[in-house]
Protein backbone atom coordinates (compact mmCIF):
# COMPACT_ATOMS: atom_id res chain seq x y z
CA UNK A 1 0.00 0.00 0.00
CA UNK A 2 1.40 3.39 -1.00
CA UNK A 3 1.72 6.04 1.69
CA UNK A 4 1.23 9.80 1.76
CA UNK A 5 3.70 12.27 3.24
CA UNK A 6 3.73 15.84 4.52
CA UNK A 7 6.70 17.79 5.87
CA UNK A 8 7.25 20.86 8.06
CA UNK A 9 10.24 22.69 9.54
CA UNK A 10 10.48 24.49 12.89
CA UNK A 11 13.46 26.80 13.28
CA UNK A 12 15.25 28.63 16.08
CA UNK A 13 14.61 28.23 19.80
CA UNK A 14 11.18 26.71 19.14
CA UNK A 15 12.80 23.64 17.55
CA UNK A 16 14.24 22.22 20.79
CA UNK A 17 11.06 22.92 22.75
CA UNK A 18 8.98 21.25 20.05
CA UNK A 19 10.95 18.01 19.92
CA UNK A 20 10.97 17.73 23.71
CA UNK A 21 7.19 18.10 23.79
CA UNK A 22 6.69 15.47 21.10
CA UNK A 23 9.11 13.00 22.67
CA UNK A 24 7.07 13.17 25.87
CA UNK A 25 3.78 12.89 24.03
CA UNK A 26 1.23 10.67 25.79
CA UNK A 27 -0.83 10.41 22.59
CA UNK A 28 1.89 8.55 20.70
CA UNK A 29 1.65 4.77 20.91
CA UNK A 30 5.44 4.55 21.00
CA UNK A 31 8.46 6.81 20.73
CA UNK A 32 11.68 5.32 19.38
CA UNK A 33 14.91 7.30 19.53
CA UNK A 34 17.03 6.41 16.53
CA UNK A 35 20.13 8.22 17.76
CA UNK A 36 20.95 11.71 18.96
CA UNK A 37 18.11 14.10 18.28
CA UNK A 38 16.38 11.77 15.85
CA UNK A 39 13.21 9.87 16.71
CA UNK A 40 10.19 8.08 15.31
CA UNK A 41 6.68 8.47 16.77
CA UNK A 42 3.94 5.94 16.06
CA UNK A 43 0.29 6.91 16.44
CA UNK A 44 -3.03 5.31 15.45
CA UNK A 45 -3.00 7.45 12.30
CA UNK A 46 0.53 6.92 11.05
CA UNK A 47 4.18 7.67 11.74
CA UNK A 48 6.16 10.83 12.41
CA UNK A 49 9.92 11.14 12.02
CA UNK A 50 11.79 13.92 13.82
CA UNK A 51 15.28 15.19 13.15
CA UNK A 52 16.83 18.11 15.07
CA UNK A 53 19.74 19.53 13.09
CA UNK A 54 21.42 22.88 13.73
CA UNK A 55 18.42 24.47 15.45
CA UNK A 56 16.07 23.17 12.78
CA UNK A 57 13.49 20.49 13.56
CA UNK A 58 12.53 18.53 10.48
CA UNK A 59 9.13 16.82 10.75
CA UNK A 60 7.83 14.22 8.32
CA UNK A 61 4.34 12.75 8.75
CA UNK A 62 3.49 9.54 6.91
CA UNK A 63 0.04 7.92 6.72
CA UNK A 64 -1.85 5.32 4.71
CA UNK A 65 -4.51 7.68 3.34
CA UNK A 66 -5.43 11.34 3.15
CA UNK A 67 -7.78 11.24 6.14
CA UNK A 68 -5.19 9.71 8.47
CA UNK A 69 -2.57 12.16 7.19
CA UNK A 70 -4.89 15.09 7.92
CA UNK A 71 -5.55 13.74 11.43
CA UNK A 72 -1.82 13.31 12.00
CA UNK A 73 -1.01 16.86 10.89
CA UNK A 74 -3.86 18.29 12.93
CA UNK A 75 -2.75 16.41 16.03
CA UNK A 76 0.84 17.58 15.68
CA UNK A 77 -0.24 21.19 15.16
CA UNK A 78 -2.54 21.01 18.15
CA UNK A 79 0.32 19.89 20.41
CA UNK A 80 2.83 22.40 19.06
CA UNK A 81 1.15 25.54 17.74
CA UNK A 82 -1.40 25.80 20.55
CA UNK A 83 0.92 24.63 23.32
CA UNK A 84 2.45 27.17 25.73
CA UNK A 85 6.21 27.43 25.64
CA UNK A 86 6.92 26.13 22.13
CA UNK A 87 6.21 29.17 19.97
CA UNK A 88 6.15 26.86 16.96
CA UNK A 89 4.92 27.91 13.53
CA UNK A 90 3.99 25.10 11.13
CA UNK A 91 3.68 25.34 7.36
CA UNK A 92 3.08 21.97 5.73
CA UNK A 93 4.31 20.92 2.32
CA UNK A 94 3.55 17.67 0.49
CA UNK A 95 0.30 15.76 0.22
CA UNK A 96 -2.76 17.75 1.23
CA UNK A 97 -0.85 20.97 1.85
CA UNK A 98 -3.13 22.99 -0.43
CA UNK A 99 -6.40 21.65 0.97
CA UNK A 100 -8.82 24.21 2.35
CA UNK A 101 -11.85 21.95 2.66
CA UNK A 102 -11.05 19.19 5.21
CA UNK A 103 -10.73 15.81 3.49
CA UNK A 104 -12.68 14.28 6.37
CA UNK A 105 -15.67 16.65 5.95
CA UNK A 106 -18.93 15.90 4.14
CA UNK A 107 -22.08 17.97 3.77
CA UNK A 108 -25.21 15.95 4.57
CA UNK A 109 -28.70 16.62 3.22
CA UNK A 110 -31.76 15.12 4.92
CA UNK A 111 -33.75 12.78 2.68
CA UNK A 112 -36.03 11.12 5.25
CA UNK A 113 -36.99 11.24 8.92
CA UNK A 114 -38.66 8.40 10.83
CA UNK A 115 -39.63 8.04 14.50
CA UNK A 116 -38.21 4.73 15.78
CA UNK A 117 -40.03 4.20 19.05
CA UNK A 118 -41.04 7.05 21.35
CA UNK A 119 -37.53 8.41 21.99
CA UNK A 120 -35.53 7.84 18.77
CA UNK A 121 -35.62 9.88 15.56
CA UNK A 122 -33.81 8.25 12.64
CA UNK A 123 -32.60 10.55 9.89
CA UNK A 124 -31.27 9.40 6.53
CA UNK A 125 -28.82 11.78 4.87
CA UNK A 126 -27.56 11.88 1.30
CA UNK A 127 -23.89 12.65 0.62
CA UNK A 128 -20.98 11.80 -1.67
CA UNK A 129 -17.70 9.89 -1.36
CA UNK A 130 -18.72 7.99 1.76
CA UNK A 131 -16.24 5.11 1.39
CA UNK A 132 -13.94 6.38 4.13
CA UNK A 133 -16.82 6.62 6.60
CA UNK A 134 -17.49 2.89 6.38
CA UNK A 135 -14.14 2.10 8.04
CA UNK A 136 -11.74 3.59 10.56
CA UNK A 137 -14.05 4.28 13.49
CA UNK A 138 -17.63 4.05 14.68
CA UNK A 139 -18.21 7.73 15.46
CA UNK A 140 -18.53 11.01 13.59
CA UNK A 141 -19.05 14.61 14.63
CA UNK A 142 -22.15 16.29 13.30
CA UNK A 143 -22.00 20.04 12.69
CA UNK A 144 -25.36 21.76 13.08
CA UNK A 145 -25.75 25.37 11.89
CA UNK A 146 -28.10 27.82 13.53
CA UNK A 147 -31.68 27.46 12.42
CA UNK A 148 -32.49 29.50 9.32
CA UNK A 149 -28.86 30.44 8.68
CA UNK A 150 -26.78 29.41 5.66
CA UNK A 151 -23.99 27.20 7.06
CA UNK A 152 -20.35 28.25 7.11
CA UNK A 153 -18.20 25.13 7.46
CA UNK A 154 -14.76 24.84 9.10
CA UNK A 155 -11.69 25.10 6.88
CA UNK A 156 -8.06 24.03 7.17
CA UNK A 157 -5.31 26.49 8.04
CA UNK A 158 -1.72 26.26 6.79
CA UNK A 159 -0.72 24.58 10.06
CA UNK A 160 -3.25 21.78 9.54
CA UNK A 161 -5.64 22.91 12.29
CA UNK A 162 -9.34 23.42 11.67
CA UNK A 163 -10.53 27.01 11.70
CA UNK A 164 -14.06 27.17 13.10
CA UNK A 165 -16.68 29.80 12.22
CA UNK A 166 -17.64 32.05 15.12
CA UNK A 167 -20.34 34.46 16.17
CA UNK A 168 -23.65 33.95 14.40
CA UNK A 169 -22.01 31.33 12.14
CA UNK A 170 -20.89 29.18 15.10
CA UNK A 171 -21.84 25.52 14.78
CA UNK A 172 -23.19 23.07 17.33
CA UNK A 173 -20.89 20.01 17.34
CA UNK A 174 -22.03 16.64 18.69
CA UNK A 175 -20.64 13.11 18.52
CA UNK A 176 -22.88 10.46 16.98
CA UNK A 177 -22.60 6.96 15.52
CA UNK A 178 -23.50 6.12 11.95
CA UNK A 179 -26.31 3.59 12.43
CA UNK A 180 -26.21 2.36 8.83
CA UNK A 181 -24.35 3.32 5.67
CA UNK A 182 -24.74 2.49 1.97
CA UNK A 183 -21.69 3.73 0.14
CA UNK A 184 -22.95 2.87 -3.35
CA UNK A 185 -26.36 4.47 -2.83
CA UNK A 186 -24.77 7.48 -1.11
CA UNK A 187 -26.57 7.66 2.22
CA UNK A 188 -25.99 7.34 5.96
CA UNK A 189 -28.48 6.91 8.79
CA UNK A 190 -28.10 8.41 12.26
CA UNK A 191 -30.33 7.78 15.28
CA UNK A 192 -30.95 10.76 17.56
CA UNK A 193 -32.15 10.22 21.14
CA UNK A 194 -34.92 12.67 22.00
CA UNK A 195 -34.75 14.06 25.52
CA UNK A 196 -38.19 14.98 26.89
CA UNK A 197 -37.96 18.09 29.00
CA UNK A 198 -34.53 19.10 27.68
CA UNK A 199 -33.84 21.56 24.87
CA UNK A 200 -30.76 20.05 23.18
CA UNK A 201 -29.73 21.41 19.75
CA UNK A 202 -29.06 18.07 18.03
CA UNK A 203 -32.27 16.44 19.26
CA UNK A 204 -34.25 19.55 18.36
CA UNK A 205 -32.81 19.51 14.86
CA UNK A 206 -33.61 15.80 14.44
CA UNK A 207 -37.17 16.14 15.72
CA UNK A 208 -38.00 18.97 13.31
CA UNK A 209 -35.79 17.98 10.35
CA UNK A 210 -37.32 18.07 6.87
CA UNK A 211 -36.00 16.77 3.53
CA UNK A 212 -33.46 19.20 2.18
CA UNK A 213 -32.15 20.39 5.55
CA UNK A 214 -28.35 20.50 5.64
CA UNK A 215 -25.76 19.72 8.32
CA UNK A 216 -22.06 18.80 8.20
CA UNK A 217 -20.13 15.69 9.21
CA UNK A 218 -16.46 15.14 10.04
CA UNK A 219 -14.79 11.83 10.82
CA UNK A 220 -14.66 8.94 11.20
CA UNK A 221 -13.02 8.18 14.56
CA UNK A 222 -13.50 6.49 17.88
CA UNK A 223 -11.94 3.10 17.25
CA UNK A 224 -12.99 0.02 15.36
CA UNK A 225 -14.70 -3.19 16.40
CA UNK A 226 -12.39 -5.15 18.76
CA UNK A 227 -11.08 -8.45 17.46
CA UNK A 228 -12.01 -11.04 20.05
CA UNK A 229 -14.00 -14.26 20.29
CA UNK A 230 -16.12 -13.08 23.25
CA UNK A 231 -17.69 -9.68 23.90
CA UNK A 232 -19.89 -8.14 26.57
CA UNK A 233 -21.57 -4.94 25.42
CA UNK A 234 -23.44 -2.57 27.73
CA UNK A 235 -25.15 0.72 27.04
CA UNK A 236 -28.16 2.97 27.35
CA UNK A 237 -30.32 4.48 24.60
CA UNK A 238 -27.45 6.60 23.29
CA UNK A 239 -25.24 3.54 22.72
CA UNK A 240 -27.73 1.47 20.71
CA UNK A 241 -26.44 2.70 17.29
CA UNK A 242 -22.84 1.86 18.21
CA UNK A 243 -23.85 -1.55 19.58
CA UNK A 244 -25.81 -2.26 16.39
CA UNK A 245 -22.78 -1.34 14.24
CA UNK A 246 -20.48 -3.52 16.36
CA UNK A 247 -22.83 -6.51 16.12
CA UNK A 248 -23.11 -6.09 12.35
CA UNK A 249 -19.34 -6.01 11.89
CA UNK A 250 -18.33 -8.81 14.27
CA UNK A 251 -16.23 -11.60 12.83
CA UNK A 252 -18.10 -14.88 12.25
CA UNK A 253 -18.02 -17.08 15.35
CA UNK A 254 -17.77 -14.19 17.82
CA UNK A 255 -20.06 -14.47 20.83
CA UNK A 256 -21.66 -11.21 21.92
CA UNK A 257 -23.79 -10.78 25.05
CA UNK A 258 -25.61 -7.43 25.08
CA UNK A 259 -27.25 -5.53 27.95
CA UNK A 260 -29.11 -2.29 27.14
CA UNK A 261 -31.01 0.14 29.39
CA UNK A 262 -34.02 1.94 27.89
CA UNK A 263 -37.19 3.45 29.32
CA UNK A 264 -39.58 0.60 28.50
CA UNK A 265 -40.57 -2.23 26.13
CA UNK A 266 -41.67 0.24 23.45
CA UNK A 267 -38.02 1.35 23.11
CA UNK A 268 -36.73 -2.14 22.27
CA UNK A 269 -35.12 -2.37 18.82
CA UNK A 270 -34.36 -5.52 16.83
CA UNK A 271 -30.69 -6.45 17.16
CA UNK A 272 -29.16 -9.39 15.34
CA UNK A 273 -26.92 -11.62 17.45
CA UNK A 274 -25.62 -14.73 15.68
CA UNK A 275 -24.14 -16.14 18.89
CA UNK A 276 -24.94 -14.75 22.34
CA UNK A 277 -27.87 -12.93 23.89
CA UNK A 278 -29.60 -9.54 24.15
CA UNK A 279 -31.12 -8.36 27.43
CA UNK A 280 -33.10 -5.14 27.88
CA UNK A 281 -33.30 -3.35 31.24
CA UNK A 282 -36.21 -0.93 31.76
CA UNK A 283 -36.14 2.36 33.68
CA UNK A 284 -39.95 2.39 33.87
CA UNK A 285 -40.19 6.16 33.86
CA UNK A 286 -37.18 6.93 36.01
CA UNK A 287 -34.82 9.59 34.66
CA UNK A 288 -32.01 8.37 32.37
CA UNK A 289 -28.64 8.25 34.08
CA UNK A 290 -30.09 7.79 37.57
CA UNK A 291 -31.00 4.10 37.84
CA UNK A 292 -27.63 2.32 38.06
CA UNK A 293 -29.15 -0.59 36.14
CA UNK A 294 -26.09 -1.21 33.97
CA UNK A 295 -23.52 -1.14 36.75
CA UNK A 296 -25.88 -3.15 38.95
CA UNK A 297 -26.16 -5.86 36.30
CA UNK A 298 -22.40 -5.92 35.84
CA UNK A 299 -21.84 -6.17 39.58
CA UNK A 300 -23.80 -9.43 39.73
CA UNK A 301 -21.67 -11.16 37.09
CA UNK A 302 -19.11 -13.69 38.31
CA UNK A 303 -15.96 -12.54 36.52
CA UNK A 304 -14.24 -15.86 37.23
CA UNK A 305 -16.82 -17.63 35.06
CA UNK A 306 -16.15 -15.44 32.02
CA UNK A 307 -13.90 -16.48 29.11
CA UNK A 308 -10.26 -15.45 29.45
CA UNK A 309 -10.46 -13.35 26.28
CA UNK A 310 -13.63 -11.43 27.19
CA UNK A 311 -13.71 -7.84 25.90
CA UNK A 312 -16.11 -5.44 27.63
CA UNK A 313 -17.46 -2.44 25.72
CA UNK A 314 -19.75 0.11 27.36
CA UNK A 315 -21.29 3.45 26.36
CA UNK A 316 -23.50 5.27 28.84
CA UNK A 317 -24.08 8.27 31.12
CA UNK A 318 -21.08 9.58 33.10
CA UNK A 319 -22.08 8.18 36.51
CA UNK A 320 -22.63 4.71 35.03
CA UNK A 321 -19.32 5.05 33.20
CA UNK A 322 -17.49 5.63 36.48
CA UNK A 323 -19.18 2.71 38.23
CA UNK A 324 -18.61 0.31 35.33
CA UNK A 325 -14.96 1.29 34.98
CA UNK A 326 -14.47 0.85 38.72
CA UNK A 327 -15.96 -2.65 38.64
CA UNK A 328 -13.88 -3.72 35.65
CA UNK A 329 -10.60 -2.35 36.98
CA UNK A 330 -10.86 -2.92 40.71
CA UNK A 331 -13.23 -5.86 41.20
CA UNK A 332 -12.63 -7.81 38.01
CA UNK A 333 -9.00 -6.82 37.46
CA UNK A 334 -9.68 -6.71 33.74
CA UNK A 335 -6.64 -5.48 31.74
CA UNK A 336 -7.16 -2.15 29.99
CA UNK A 337 -6.57 -3.71 26.58
CA UNK A 338 -9.71 -5.81 27.12
CA UNK A 339 -12.11 -2.99 27.92
CA UNK A 340 -13.44 0.20 26.38
CA UNK A 341 -15.82 2.21 28.56
CA UNK A 342 -16.97 5.58 27.21
CA UNK A 343 -19.18 8.28 28.81
CA UNK A 344 -21.54 9.20 25.98
CA UNK A 345 -23.24 11.95 27.96
CA UNK A 346 -23.58 13.50 31.41
CA UNK A 347 -26.70 14.75 33.14
CA UNK A 348 -26.65 18.54 33.21
CA UNK A 349 -23.81 18.83 30.68
CA UNK A 350 -23.85 19.60 26.99
CA UNK A 351 -21.91 18.25 24.07
CA UNK A 352 -18.67 16.36 24.63
CA UNK A 353 -18.07 17.50 28.22
CA UNK A 354 -18.46 14.00 29.64
CA UNK A 355 -15.88 12.58 27.22
CA UNK A 356 -13.41 15.34 27.98
CA UNK A 357 -13.74 14.87 31.74
CA UNK A 358 -13.16 11.13 31.37
CA UNK A 359 -9.96 11.54 29.40
C-alpha positions as MATLAB code, in Angstrom:
seq = 'XXXXXXXXXXXXXXXXXXXXXXXXXXXXXXXXXXXXXXXXXXXXXXXXXXXXXXXXXXXXXXXXXXXXXXXXXXXXXXXXXXXXXXXXXXXXXXXXXXXXXXXXXXXXXXXXXXXXXXXXXXXXXXXXXXXXXXXXXXXXXXXXXXXXXXXXXXXXXXXXXXXXXXXXXXXXXXXXXXXXXXXXXXXXXXXXXXXXXXXXXXXXXXXXXXXXXXXXXXXXXXXXXXXXXXXXXXXXXXXXXXXXXXXXXXXXXXXXXXXXXXXXXXXXXXXXXXXXXXXXXXXXXXXXXXXXXXXXXXXXXXXXXXXXXXXXXXXXXXXXXXXXXXXXXXXXXXXXXXXXXXXXXXXXXXXXXXXXXXX';
ca = [
       0.000    0.000    0.000;
       1.401    3.391   -0.997;
       1.724    6.045    1.692;
       1.226    9.801    1.763;
       3.699   12.270    3.243;
       3.728   15.838    4.522;
       6.699   17.787    5.869;
       7.249   20.856    8.056;
      10.237   22.691    9.536;
      10.481   24.489   12.893;
      13.460   26.805   13.280;
      15.248   28.627   16.083;
      14.606   28.233   19.804;
      11.180   26.710   19.141;
      12.803   23.642   17.553;
      14.244   22.219   20.791;
      11.060   22.919   22.747;
       8.975   21.255   20.046;
      10.952   18.007   19.925;
      10.967   17.728   23.713;
       7.193   18.096   23.791;
       6.695   15.474   21.100;
       9.114   13.001   22.671;
       7.071   13.172   25.874;
       3.783   12.885   24.032;
       1.233   10.672   25.788;
      -0.830   10.407   22.587;
       1.894    8.550   20.705;
       1.650    4.768   20.912;
       5.437    4.545   20.998;
       8.463    6.807   20.731;
      11.678    5.317   19.383;
      14.906    7.305   19.530;
      17.033    6.407   16.529;
      20.133    8.221   17.758;
      20.954   11.712   18.960;
      18.112   14.099   18.277;
      16.379   11.772   15.846;
      13.213    9.875   16.712;
      10.186    8.078   15.309;
       6.682    8.473   16.767;
       3.940    5.943   16.064;
       0.286    6.910   16.437;
      -3.033    5.311   15.450;
      -2.996    7.454   12.304;
       0.532    6.924   11.049;
       4.184    7.668   11.736;
       6.164   10.834   12.409;
       9.919   11.136   12.015;
      11.790   13.924   13.824;
      15.282   15.189   13.153;
      16.835   18.112   15.075;
      19.743   19.528   13.091;
      21.423   22.885   13.733;
      18.424   24.472   15.449;
      16.067   23.174   12.782;
      13.486   20.492   13.564;
      12.529   18.531   10.475;
       9.128   16.820   10.751;
       7.835   14.223    8.316;
       4.344   12.754    8.751;
       3.489    9.536    6.907;
       0.041    7.922    6.723;
      -1.850    5.320    4.713;
      -4.513    7.678    3.338;
      -5.435   11.341    3.146;
      -7.775   11.241    6.137;
      -5.186    9.705    8.466;
      -2.573   12.160    7.193;
      -4.886   15.091    7.918;
      -5.554   13.742   11.429;
      -1.817   13.308   12.000;
      -1.010   16.862   10.892;
      -3.864   18.290   12.926;
      -2.746   16.406   16.030;
       0.845   17.584   15.680;
      -0.241   21.186   15.156;
      -2.539   21.013   18.154;
       0.320   19.891   20.407;
       2.828   22.399   19.056;
       1.148   25.540   17.744;
      -1.405   25.805   20.552;
       0.925   24.627   23.321;
       2.447   27.170   25.726;
       6.210   27.430   25.644;
       6.924   26.127   22.132;
       6.211   29.172   19.966;
       6.155   26.858   16.956;
       4.925   27.911   13.531;
       3.992   25.101   11.130;
       3.683   25.338    7.363;
       3.085   21.974    5.732;
       4.306   20.916    2.315;
       3.554   17.674    0.489;
       0.300   15.759    0.223;
      -2.759   17.752    1.233;
      -0.846   20.973    1.850;
      -3.129   22.986   -0.431;
      -6.396   21.650    0.967;
      -8.821   24.206    2.352;
     -11.851   21.946    2.665;
     -11.055   19.186    5.213;
     -10.729   15.812    3.494;
     -12.683   14.282    6.366;
     -15.672   16.650    5.948;
     -18.932   15.897    4.142;
     -22.077   17.968    3.768;
     -25.205   15.952    4.571;
     -28.700   16.617    3.224;
     -31.763   15.121    4.923;
     -33.750   12.778    2.676;
     -36.029   11.122    5.254;
     -36.990   11.244    8.923;
     -38.665    8.396   10.826;
     -39.628    8.038   14.500;
     -38.210    4.728   15.779;
     -40.033    4.197   19.055;
     -41.043    7.049   21.350;
     -37.530    8.410   21.995;
     -35.534    7.843   18.773;
     -35.621    9.879   15.563;
     -33.810    8.250   12.636;
     -32.596   10.553    9.891;
     -31.274    9.404    6.532;
     -28.819   11.782    4.868;
     -27.556   11.878    1.303;
     -23.893   12.646    0.623;
     -20.982   11.801   -1.668;
     -17.702    9.893   -1.357;
     -18.723    7.990    1.760;
     -16.245    5.110    1.394;
     -13.939    6.383    4.127;
     -16.825    6.624    6.602;
     -17.487    2.889    6.379;
     -14.137    2.098    8.041;
     -11.738    3.589   10.557;
     -14.046    4.279   13.491;
     -17.625    4.046   14.685;
     -18.214    7.726   15.461;
     -18.528   11.008   13.593;
     -19.047   14.611   14.633;
     -22.150   16.287   13.301;
     -22.004   20.038   12.692;
     -25.359   21.757   13.082;
     -25.752   25.369   11.893;
     -28.098   27.823   13.530;
     -31.684   27.461   12.416;
     -32.488   29.501    9.319;
     -28.856   30.439    8.680;
     -26.777   29.408    5.665;
     -23.992   27.202    7.057;
     -20.353   28.249    7.114;
     -18.202   25.131    7.462;
     -14.760   24.844    9.096;
     -11.691   25.098    6.881;
      -8.057   24.027    7.166;
      -5.307   26.490    8.042;
      -1.718   26.262    6.793;
      -0.722   24.578   10.059;
      -3.250   21.775    9.540;
      -5.636   22.912   12.292;
      -9.336   23.418   11.674;
     -10.527   27.013   11.700;
     -14.058   27.166   13.100;
     -16.675   29.797   12.223;
     -17.639   32.047   15.122;
     -20.337   34.458   16.171;
     -23.650   33.946   14.404;
     -22.010   31.330   12.143;
     -20.886   29.176   15.101;
     -21.835   25.519   14.779;
     -23.187   23.070   17.334;
     -20.888   20.008   17.337;
     -22.035   16.643   18.691;
     -20.639   13.110   18.515;
     -22.883   10.458   16.976;
     -22.597    6.961   15.517;
     -23.501    6.123   11.952;
     -26.310    3.585   12.432;
     -26.210    2.360    8.830;
     -24.355    3.321    5.667;
     -24.742    2.485    1.971;
     -21.691    3.734    0.145;
     -22.953    2.868   -3.352;
     -26.365    4.466   -2.833;
     -24.768    7.477   -1.113;
     -26.572    7.660    2.217;
     -25.987    7.338    5.958;
     -28.479    6.909    8.795;
     -28.096    8.409   12.256;
     -30.326    7.778   15.284;
     -30.948   10.761   17.563;
     -32.146   10.218   21.136;
     -34.921   12.669   22.002;
     -34.748   14.057   25.524;
     -38.193   14.983   26.887;
     -37.964   18.092   29.002;
     -34.528   19.103   27.682;
     -33.844   21.558   24.870;
     -30.765   20.054   23.184;
     -29.727   21.413   19.750;
     -29.059   18.072   18.030;
     -32.265   16.437   19.259;
     -34.254   19.554   18.357;
     -32.809   19.507   14.857;
     -33.615   15.805   14.436;
     -37.170   16.145   15.719;
     -38.002   18.968   13.306;
     -35.793   17.978   10.345;
     -37.318   18.073    6.870;
     -36.001   16.766    3.525;
     -33.458   19.201    2.175;
     -32.151   20.393    5.547;
     -28.351   20.498    5.644;
     -25.762   19.718    8.323;
     -22.065   18.796    8.202;
     -20.134   15.685    9.206;
     -16.456   15.136   10.040;
     -14.792   11.828   10.823;
     -14.663    8.936   11.204;
     -13.020    8.184   14.557;
     -13.499    6.493   17.884;
     -11.935    3.104   17.250;
     -12.991    0.022   15.357;
     -14.701   -3.189   16.404;
     -12.392   -5.145   18.760;
     -11.076   -8.451   17.460;
     -12.010  -11.045   20.052;
     -14.002  -14.258   20.295;
     -16.125  -13.077   23.246;
     -17.689   -9.678   23.900;
     -19.886   -8.142   26.569;
     -21.569   -4.936   25.415;
     -23.440   -2.574   27.733;
     -25.153    0.721   27.043;
     -28.163    2.970   27.348;
     -30.318    4.481   24.604;
     -27.450    6.600   23.289;
     -25.244    3.540   22.720;
     -27.728    1.471   20.706;
     -26.444    2.705   17.290;
     -22.844    1.860   18.209;
     -23.847   -1.550   19.575;
     -25.815   -2.255   16.389;
     -22.779   -1.345   14.242;
     -20.479   -3.521   16.358;
     -22.826   -6.507   16.116;
     -23.112   -6.088   12.354;
     -19.336   -6.014   11.892;
     -18.328   -8.812   14.269;
     -16.226  -11.602   12.835;
     -18.102  -14.884   12.248;
     -18.022  -17.081   15.348;
     -17.766  -14.194   17.818;
     -20.060  -14.469   20.826;
     -21.659  -11.210   21.918;
     -23.791  -10.780   25.045;
     -25.608   -7.434   25.080;
     -27.245   -5.528   27.952;
     -29.114   -2.294   27.141;
     -31.008    0.137   29.390;
     -34.022    1.938   27.893;
     -37.190    3.448   29.317;
     -39.580    0.601   28.495;
     -40.568   -2.227   26.126;
     -41.671    0.240   23.454;
     -38.019    1.345   23.106;
     -36.733   -2.136   22.272;
     -35.119   -2.366   18.823;
     -34.360   -5.519   16.827;
     -30.688   -6.446   17.159;
     -29.155   -9.385   15.341;
     -26.922  -11.621   17.453;
     -25.618  -14.732   15.683;
     -24.136  -16.143   18.895;
     -24.938  -14.749   22.335;
     -27.870  -12.929   23.888;
     -29.602   -9.545   24.150;
     -31.117   -8.360   27.428;
     -33.097   -5.141   27.879;
     -33.303   -3.348   31.240;
     -36.211   -0.928   31.763;
     -36.144    2.356   33.685;
     -39.951    2.389   33.865;
     -40.192    6.164   33.859;
     -37.180    6.931   36.013;
     -34.825    9.591   34.664;
     -32.011    8.372   32.369;
     -28.642    8.245   34.082;
     -30.088    7.786   37.574;
     -30.995    4.099   37.838;
     -27.628    2.324   38.064;
     -29.150   -0.589   36.137;
     -26.093   -1.205   33.966;
     -23.524   -1.135   36.749;
     -25.876   -3.155   38.947;
     -26.156   -5.858   36.298;
     -22.404   -5.918   35.836;
     -21.840   -6.168   39.580;
     -23.795   -9.431   39.730;
     -21.674  -11.165   37.089;
     -19.105  -13.686   38.310;
     -15.957  -12.538   36.516;
     -14.243  -15.865   37.231;
     -16.817  -17.631   35.057;
     -16.152  -15.440   32.017;
     -13.901  -16.480   29.108;
     -10.260  -15.446   29.447;
     -10.459  -13.349   26.283;
     -13.627  -11.430   27.191;
     -13.710   -7.844   25.896;
     -16.105   -5.439   27.630;
     -17.465   -2.444   25.716;
     -19.753    0.109   27.357;
     -21.287    3.449   26.358;
     -23.502    5.275   28.845;
     -24.077    8.269   31.120;
     -21.079    9.580   33.096;
     -22.082    8.180   36.512;
     -22.628    4.706   35.030;
     -19.323    5.049   33.200;
     -17.491    5.629   36.482;
     -19.181    2.712   38.234;
     -18.609    0.308   35.333;
     -14.963    1.293   34.982;
     -14.466    0.850   38.724;
     -15.963   -2.655   38.636;
     -13.884   -3.718   35.648;
     -10.600   -2.353   36.979;
     -10.862   -2.920   40.713;
     -13.228   -5.856   41.200;
     -12.626   -7.808   38.012;
      -8.999   -6.816   37.459;
      -9.678   -6.708   33.737;
      -6.645   -5.482   31.741;
      -7.158   -2.154   29.989;
      -6.572   -3.707   26.578;
      -9.710   -5.813   27.115;
     -12.111   -2.994   27.922;
     -13.438    0.204   26.379;
     -15.819    2.211   28.560;
     -16.972    5.585   27.212;
     -19.178    8.275   28.809;
     -21.542    9.198   25.978;
     -23.238   11.953   27.962;
     -23.580   13.496   31.412;
     -26.698   14.745   33.136;
     -26.655   18.537   33.214;
     -23.807   18.827   30.685;
     -23.849   19.601   26.990;
     -21.910   18.246   24.065;
     -18.668   16.355   24.633;
     -18.073   17.503   28.217;
     -18.462   13.996   29.643;
     -15.877   12.578   27.223;
     -13.410   15.340   27.982;
     -13.736   14.874   31.743;
     -13.156   11.130   31.375;
      -9.955   11.543   29.401;
];
